[in-house]
XYZ file of C-alpha atoms in Angstrom:
415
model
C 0.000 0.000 0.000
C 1.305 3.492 -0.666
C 3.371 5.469 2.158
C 0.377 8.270 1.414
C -2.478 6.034 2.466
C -3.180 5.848 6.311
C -5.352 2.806 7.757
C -8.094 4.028 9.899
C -10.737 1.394 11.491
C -13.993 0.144 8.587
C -15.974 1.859 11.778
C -14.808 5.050 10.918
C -14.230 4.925 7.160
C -17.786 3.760 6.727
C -18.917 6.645 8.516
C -16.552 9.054 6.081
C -17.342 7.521 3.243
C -21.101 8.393 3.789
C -20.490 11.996 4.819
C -18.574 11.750 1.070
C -21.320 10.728 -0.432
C -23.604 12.610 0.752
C -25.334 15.946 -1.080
C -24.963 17.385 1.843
C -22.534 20.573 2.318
C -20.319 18.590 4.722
C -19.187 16.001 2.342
C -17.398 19.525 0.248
C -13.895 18.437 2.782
C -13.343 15.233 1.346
C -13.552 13.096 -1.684
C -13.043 9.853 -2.561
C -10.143 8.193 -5.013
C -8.160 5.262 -6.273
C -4.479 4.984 -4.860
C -2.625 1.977 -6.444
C -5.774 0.077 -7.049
C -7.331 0.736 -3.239
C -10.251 2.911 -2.781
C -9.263 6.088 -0.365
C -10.830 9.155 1.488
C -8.995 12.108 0.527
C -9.349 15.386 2.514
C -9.695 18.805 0.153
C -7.495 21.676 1.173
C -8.577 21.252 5.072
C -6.362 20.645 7.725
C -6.943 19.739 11.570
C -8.843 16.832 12.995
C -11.422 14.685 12.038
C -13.804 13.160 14.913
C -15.686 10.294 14.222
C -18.965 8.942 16.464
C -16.612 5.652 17.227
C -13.915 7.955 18.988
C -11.446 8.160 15.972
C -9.421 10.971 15.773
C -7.684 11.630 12.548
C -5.540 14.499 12.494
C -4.590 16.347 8.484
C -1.348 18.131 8.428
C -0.793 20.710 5.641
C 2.182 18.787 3.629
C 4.434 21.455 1.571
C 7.226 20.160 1.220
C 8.747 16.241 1.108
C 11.311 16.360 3.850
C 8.765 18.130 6.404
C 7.784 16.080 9.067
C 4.923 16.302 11.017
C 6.487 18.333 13.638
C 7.168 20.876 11.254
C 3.603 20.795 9.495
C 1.762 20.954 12.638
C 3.977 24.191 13.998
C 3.600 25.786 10.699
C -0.202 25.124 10.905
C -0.607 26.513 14.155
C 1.658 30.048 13.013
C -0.661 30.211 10.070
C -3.748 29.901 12.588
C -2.569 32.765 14.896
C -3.521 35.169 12.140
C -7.397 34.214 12.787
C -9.162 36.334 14.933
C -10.191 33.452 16.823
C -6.920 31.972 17.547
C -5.105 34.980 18.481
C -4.289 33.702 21.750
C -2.425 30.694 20.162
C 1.212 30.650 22.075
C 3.263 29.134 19.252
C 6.647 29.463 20.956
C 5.801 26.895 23.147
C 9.129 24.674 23.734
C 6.969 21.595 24.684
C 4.950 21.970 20.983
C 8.706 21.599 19.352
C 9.743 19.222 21.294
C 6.979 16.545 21.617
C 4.923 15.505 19.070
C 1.181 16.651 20.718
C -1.646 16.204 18.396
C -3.337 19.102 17.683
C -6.084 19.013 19.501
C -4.340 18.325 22.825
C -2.379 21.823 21.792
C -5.833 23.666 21.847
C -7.056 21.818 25.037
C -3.671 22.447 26.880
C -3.698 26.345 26.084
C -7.437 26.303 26.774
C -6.603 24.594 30.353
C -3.346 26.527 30.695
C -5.800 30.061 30.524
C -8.274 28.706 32.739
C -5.511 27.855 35.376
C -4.350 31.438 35.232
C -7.551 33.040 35.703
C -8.072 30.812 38.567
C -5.464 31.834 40.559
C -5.747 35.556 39.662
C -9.604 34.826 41.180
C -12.704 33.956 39.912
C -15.404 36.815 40.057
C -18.016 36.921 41.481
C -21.206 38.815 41.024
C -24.885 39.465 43.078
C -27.191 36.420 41.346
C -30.804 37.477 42.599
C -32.185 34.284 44.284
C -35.438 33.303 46.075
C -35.830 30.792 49.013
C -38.455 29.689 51.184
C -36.447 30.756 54.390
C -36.704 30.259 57.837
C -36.041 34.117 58.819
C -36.576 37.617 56.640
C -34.482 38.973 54.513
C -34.404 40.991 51.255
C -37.382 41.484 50.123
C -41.135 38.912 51.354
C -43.060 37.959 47.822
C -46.283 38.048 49.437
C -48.005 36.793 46.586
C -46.082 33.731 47.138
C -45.714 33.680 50.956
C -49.634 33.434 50.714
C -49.500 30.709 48.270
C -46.613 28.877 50.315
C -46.908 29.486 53.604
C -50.669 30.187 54.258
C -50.604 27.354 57.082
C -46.313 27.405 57.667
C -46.487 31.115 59.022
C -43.129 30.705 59.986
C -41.770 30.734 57.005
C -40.965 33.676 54.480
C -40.596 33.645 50.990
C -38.092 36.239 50.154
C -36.217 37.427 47.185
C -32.493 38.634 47.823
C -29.030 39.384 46.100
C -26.301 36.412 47.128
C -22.806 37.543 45.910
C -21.618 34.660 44.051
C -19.697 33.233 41.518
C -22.387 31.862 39.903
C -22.087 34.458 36.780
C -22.503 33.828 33.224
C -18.888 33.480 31.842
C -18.149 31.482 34.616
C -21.534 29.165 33.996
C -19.878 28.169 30.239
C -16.118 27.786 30.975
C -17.147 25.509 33.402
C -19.330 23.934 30.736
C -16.292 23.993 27.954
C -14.260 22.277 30.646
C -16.675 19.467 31.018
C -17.050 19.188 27.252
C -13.139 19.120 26.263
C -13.109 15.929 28.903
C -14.512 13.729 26.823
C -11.811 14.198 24.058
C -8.118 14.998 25.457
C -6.682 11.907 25.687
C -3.369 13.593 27.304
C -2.797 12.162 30.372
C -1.219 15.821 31.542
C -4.452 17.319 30.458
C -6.775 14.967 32.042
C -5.078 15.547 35.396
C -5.131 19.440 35.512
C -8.567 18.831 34.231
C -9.452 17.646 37.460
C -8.222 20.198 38.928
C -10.108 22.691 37.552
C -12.753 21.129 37.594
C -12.687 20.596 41.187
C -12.571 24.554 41.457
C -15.545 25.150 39.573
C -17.261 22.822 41.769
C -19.853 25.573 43.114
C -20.628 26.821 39.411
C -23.487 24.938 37.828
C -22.904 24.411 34.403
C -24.561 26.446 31.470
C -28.527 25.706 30.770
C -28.676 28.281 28.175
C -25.402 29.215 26.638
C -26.696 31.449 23.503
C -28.499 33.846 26.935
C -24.823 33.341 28.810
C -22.910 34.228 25.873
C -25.249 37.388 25.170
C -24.947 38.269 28.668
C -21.183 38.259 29.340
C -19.607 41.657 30.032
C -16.038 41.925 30.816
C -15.961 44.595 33.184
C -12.907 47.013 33.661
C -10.409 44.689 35.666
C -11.478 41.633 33.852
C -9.231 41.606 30.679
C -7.669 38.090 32.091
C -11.132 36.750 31.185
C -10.882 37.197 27.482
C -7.855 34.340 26.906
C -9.947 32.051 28.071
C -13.840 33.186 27.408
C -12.034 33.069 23.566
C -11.597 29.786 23.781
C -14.452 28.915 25.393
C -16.557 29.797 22.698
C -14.591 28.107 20.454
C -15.382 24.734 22.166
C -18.912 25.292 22.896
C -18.855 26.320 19.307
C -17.566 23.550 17.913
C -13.502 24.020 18.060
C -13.875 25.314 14.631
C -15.445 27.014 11.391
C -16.378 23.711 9.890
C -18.631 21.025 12.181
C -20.180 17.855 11.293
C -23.127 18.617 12.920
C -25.227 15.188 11.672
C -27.345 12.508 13.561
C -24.261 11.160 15.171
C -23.350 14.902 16.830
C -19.863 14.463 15.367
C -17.806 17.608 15.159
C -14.667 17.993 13.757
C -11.784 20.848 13.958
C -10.986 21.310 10.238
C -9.602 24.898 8.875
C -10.176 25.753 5.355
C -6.599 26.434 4.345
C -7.075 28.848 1.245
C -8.694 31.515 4.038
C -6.216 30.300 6.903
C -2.786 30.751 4.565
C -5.042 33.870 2.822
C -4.733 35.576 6.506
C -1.459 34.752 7.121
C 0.371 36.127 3.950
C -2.493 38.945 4.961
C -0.786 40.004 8.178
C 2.157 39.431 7.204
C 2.635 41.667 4.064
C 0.830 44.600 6.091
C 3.399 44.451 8.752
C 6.368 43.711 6.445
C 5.661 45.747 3.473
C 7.728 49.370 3.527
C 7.681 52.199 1.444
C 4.697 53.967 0.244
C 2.468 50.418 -0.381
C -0.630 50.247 1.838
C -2.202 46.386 1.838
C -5.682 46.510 2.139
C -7.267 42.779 2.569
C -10.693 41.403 0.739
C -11.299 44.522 -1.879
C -14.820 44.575 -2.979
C -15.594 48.174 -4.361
C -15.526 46.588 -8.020
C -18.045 44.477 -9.868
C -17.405 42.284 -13.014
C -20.806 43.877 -15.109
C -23.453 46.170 -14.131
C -26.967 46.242 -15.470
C -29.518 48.649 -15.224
C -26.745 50.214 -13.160
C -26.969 47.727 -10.792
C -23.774 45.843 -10.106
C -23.202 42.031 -10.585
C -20.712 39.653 -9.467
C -18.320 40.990 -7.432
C -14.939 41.041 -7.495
C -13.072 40.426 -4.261
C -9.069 39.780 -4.994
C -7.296 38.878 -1.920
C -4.779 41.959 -1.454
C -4.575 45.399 -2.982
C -1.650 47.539 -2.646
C -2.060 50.956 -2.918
C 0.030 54.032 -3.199
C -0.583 57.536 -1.707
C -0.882 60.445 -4.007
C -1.079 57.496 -7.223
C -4.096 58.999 -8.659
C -3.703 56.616 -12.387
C -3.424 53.423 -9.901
C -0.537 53.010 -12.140
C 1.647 51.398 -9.389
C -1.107 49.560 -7.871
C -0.716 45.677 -7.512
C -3.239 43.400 -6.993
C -2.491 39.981 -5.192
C -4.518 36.598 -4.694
C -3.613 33.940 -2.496
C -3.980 30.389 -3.585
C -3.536 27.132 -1.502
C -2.198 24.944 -4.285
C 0.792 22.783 -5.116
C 2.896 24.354 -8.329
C 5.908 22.794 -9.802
C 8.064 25.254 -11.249
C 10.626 23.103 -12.145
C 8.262 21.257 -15.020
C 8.289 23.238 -17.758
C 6.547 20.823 -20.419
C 3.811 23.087 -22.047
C 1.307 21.087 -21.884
C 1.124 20.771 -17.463
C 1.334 24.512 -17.220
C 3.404 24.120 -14.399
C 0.182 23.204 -12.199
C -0.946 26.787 -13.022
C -5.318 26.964 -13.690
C -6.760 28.877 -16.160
C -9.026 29.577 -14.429
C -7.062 31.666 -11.729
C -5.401 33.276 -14.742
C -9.403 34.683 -15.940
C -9.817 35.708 -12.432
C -6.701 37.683 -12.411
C -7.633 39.183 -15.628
C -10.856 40.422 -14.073
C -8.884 42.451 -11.601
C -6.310 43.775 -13.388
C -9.156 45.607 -15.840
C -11.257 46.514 -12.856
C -9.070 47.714 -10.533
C -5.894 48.770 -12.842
C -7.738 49.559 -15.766
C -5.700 47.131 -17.763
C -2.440 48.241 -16.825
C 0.023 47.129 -14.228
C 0.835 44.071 -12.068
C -0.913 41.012 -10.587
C 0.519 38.475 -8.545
C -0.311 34.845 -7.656
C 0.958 33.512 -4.123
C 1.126 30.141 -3.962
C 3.228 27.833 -1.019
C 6.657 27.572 -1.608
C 7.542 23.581 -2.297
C 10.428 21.625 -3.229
C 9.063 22.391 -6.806
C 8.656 25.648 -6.283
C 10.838 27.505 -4.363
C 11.962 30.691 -6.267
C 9.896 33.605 -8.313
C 9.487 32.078 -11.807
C 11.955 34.495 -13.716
C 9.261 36.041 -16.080
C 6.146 37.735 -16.104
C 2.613 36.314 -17.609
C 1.731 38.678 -19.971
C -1.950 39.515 -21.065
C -2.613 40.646 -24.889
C -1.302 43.933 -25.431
C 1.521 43.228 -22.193
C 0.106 46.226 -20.252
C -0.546 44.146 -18.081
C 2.046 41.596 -15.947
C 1.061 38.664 -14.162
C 3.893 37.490 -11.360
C 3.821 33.914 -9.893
C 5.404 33.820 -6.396
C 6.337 31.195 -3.677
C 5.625 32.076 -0.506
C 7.795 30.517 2.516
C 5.913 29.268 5.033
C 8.533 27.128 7.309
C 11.230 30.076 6.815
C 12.726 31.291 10.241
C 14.056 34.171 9.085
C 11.530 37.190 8.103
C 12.121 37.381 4.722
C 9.371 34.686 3.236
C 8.343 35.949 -0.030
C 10.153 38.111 -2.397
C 8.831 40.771 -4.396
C 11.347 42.275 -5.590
C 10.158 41.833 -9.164
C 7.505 44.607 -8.254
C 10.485 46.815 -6.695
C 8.403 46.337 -3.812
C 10.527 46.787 -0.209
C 10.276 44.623 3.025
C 11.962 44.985 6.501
């Protein structure tokens, strides 16, 4: 069997294989093949961890280059996922993460845990909850409506309303209930036991019975800002873990990124802080359409990146960039494979260089540097007339120096 295919148990390919066959939306992550004459799952430009109902976990690495090992995948997976929103609080310099080979989903547990720990000892808040009781002696405030309904023969009794100050409070309600979730998946035996811990000390705190109300009715107060860490991950869990769930009969989830928006983001932030000079990157474009009718615009044109410079009122030095998640091998030249280039991309790009260059200028394609691809290819695409330039470019995702694209083809300058 090829070194590519991975044996997972018939429980939890059968239950794949459905989701894949499915018309479903969730069956868009994977697709099935033929590898040397055996019939495969294969997973479509996702990477994470796939949950199945018999407990399977199967984790997808993003694979760019031969000689990188997991290791290396799953640290330059979890870089490219700091640029989220979301996972902003990821701590990728972790020595443990380069040092032992967690699974991903023990590295989101462990930070989750590792925020909740600090919180705790920095103190749990707590807040007046307005309660009622049946007591044996006045205070707050006597519900008479309900003493008479209560304690019409029991006149020793008062029904009262009053203000306890607890720790019963909403954000405190669902990380206790993300805690008891995330249980039932870590499989780290480190995890499980400061689970317990922190479990123990949410003890008091019932768990959440509505979470959407909870979530609506958290307010980090001035003096709370050690709540967000882990409140962010919190809804993350409760959510799901990620953008894409298997929500289905079984109540499967999994924690799959989509990795054209996850290494979209990252070259993103990365050109905005990098990029010197006059250039200002501007992410997800959309003031331009493809046609208008009736003067009503239709399909919009979104490229990825725009660079823009101040006091350029022709656009002439504009660039447009797109981001694709896609394997290219520069070093195969034979016409007829296009180097792994689409056509398709090529129309796209042709769309907004008119739009938003008015034909003239330079587009660029960023696409993961490989050991196929690892340097600019030498010469521009040119459109008809060769106003305008089309620029293929690697992009170096495991580099650990700064420098991980080069653009100097567009005399463009980075620190």
């Amino acid at each position: 069997m090829s070194s590519r295919v991975e044996v997972i148990p018939q429980s939890a390919y059968d239950y794949l294989k459905s989701l894949c066959l499915c018309d479903d939306s969730e069956s868009r992550f994977m697709r099935l093949r033929q590898v040397d004459n055996c019939e495969v799952l294969q997973v479509k430009n996702y990477a994470g961890v796939i949950f199945t109902p018999d407990g399977t976990q199967i984790e997808v690495l993003p694979k760019v280059a031969k000689n990188s090992d997991d290791n290396a995948s799953r640290a330059s997976l979890l870089m490219m996922l700091k640029s989220l929103k979301q996972f902003r609080h990821l701590q990728t310099n972790n020595a443990n993460l380069a040092e032992n080979k967690i699974p991903l989903l023990e590295v989101f547990i462990s930070q989750f845990l590792a925020s909740v720990n600090t919180l705790i000892k920095r103190g749990l808040k707590s807040d007046y909850v307005l309660k009622e009781d049946n007591a044996a002696f006045l205070k707050g405030k006597l519900l008479v409506g309900k003493q008479v309904k209560h304690n019409f023969i029991n006149k020793h009794k008062f029904y009262v309303e009053y203000e306890e100050y607890l720790q019963d409070r909403p954000v405190n309600r669902l990380i206790h209930t993300a805690l008891v979730k995330v249980k039932g998946y870590s499989r780290s035996a480190n995890n499980q036991k400061l689970l317990q811990e922190l479990l123990f000390a949410f003890a008091d705190i019932p768990l959440s019975n509505n979470v959407k109300n909870d979530f609506a009715s958290v307010k980090l107060d001035r003096g709370m800002k050690y709540y967000e860490a882990p409140l962010a991950w919190t809804k993350l869990i409760i959510d799901g873990f990620s953008p894409l769930t298997l929500q289905g009969k079984s109540n499967a989830f999994s924690l799959l990124f989509p990795m054209e928006a996850v290494f979209e983001s990252y070259v993103a932030q990365y050109l905005k802080k990098h990029i010197i000079g006059l250039g200002e990157v501007s992410a997800q474009v959309s003031s331009k359409s493809l046609v208008d009718y009736g003067n009503t615009p239709y399909f919009l044109l979104k490229p990825d990146l725009y660079i823009s410079h101040k006091g350029d009122i022709d656009k002439n030095n504009d660039i447009v960039l797109d981001t694709k998640w896609k394997l290219i091998n520069e070093k195969n030249s034979k016409r007829k494979d296009k180097f792994g280039l689409s056509q398709a991309d090529f129309y796209q790009m042709l769309g907004y260089g008119h739009t938003y260059l008015n034909g003239k200028g330079s587009l660029v394609l960023i696409y993961p540097e490989t050991d196929t691809f690892s340097t600019a290819f030498p010469h521009s695409f040119n459109y008809e007339g060769g106003t305008l330039k089309l620029w293929v470019v690697p992009f170096d995702i495991q580099a650990k120096c700064e420098k991980r694209i080069d653009l100097s083809c567009l005399k463009i300058g980075l620190i």
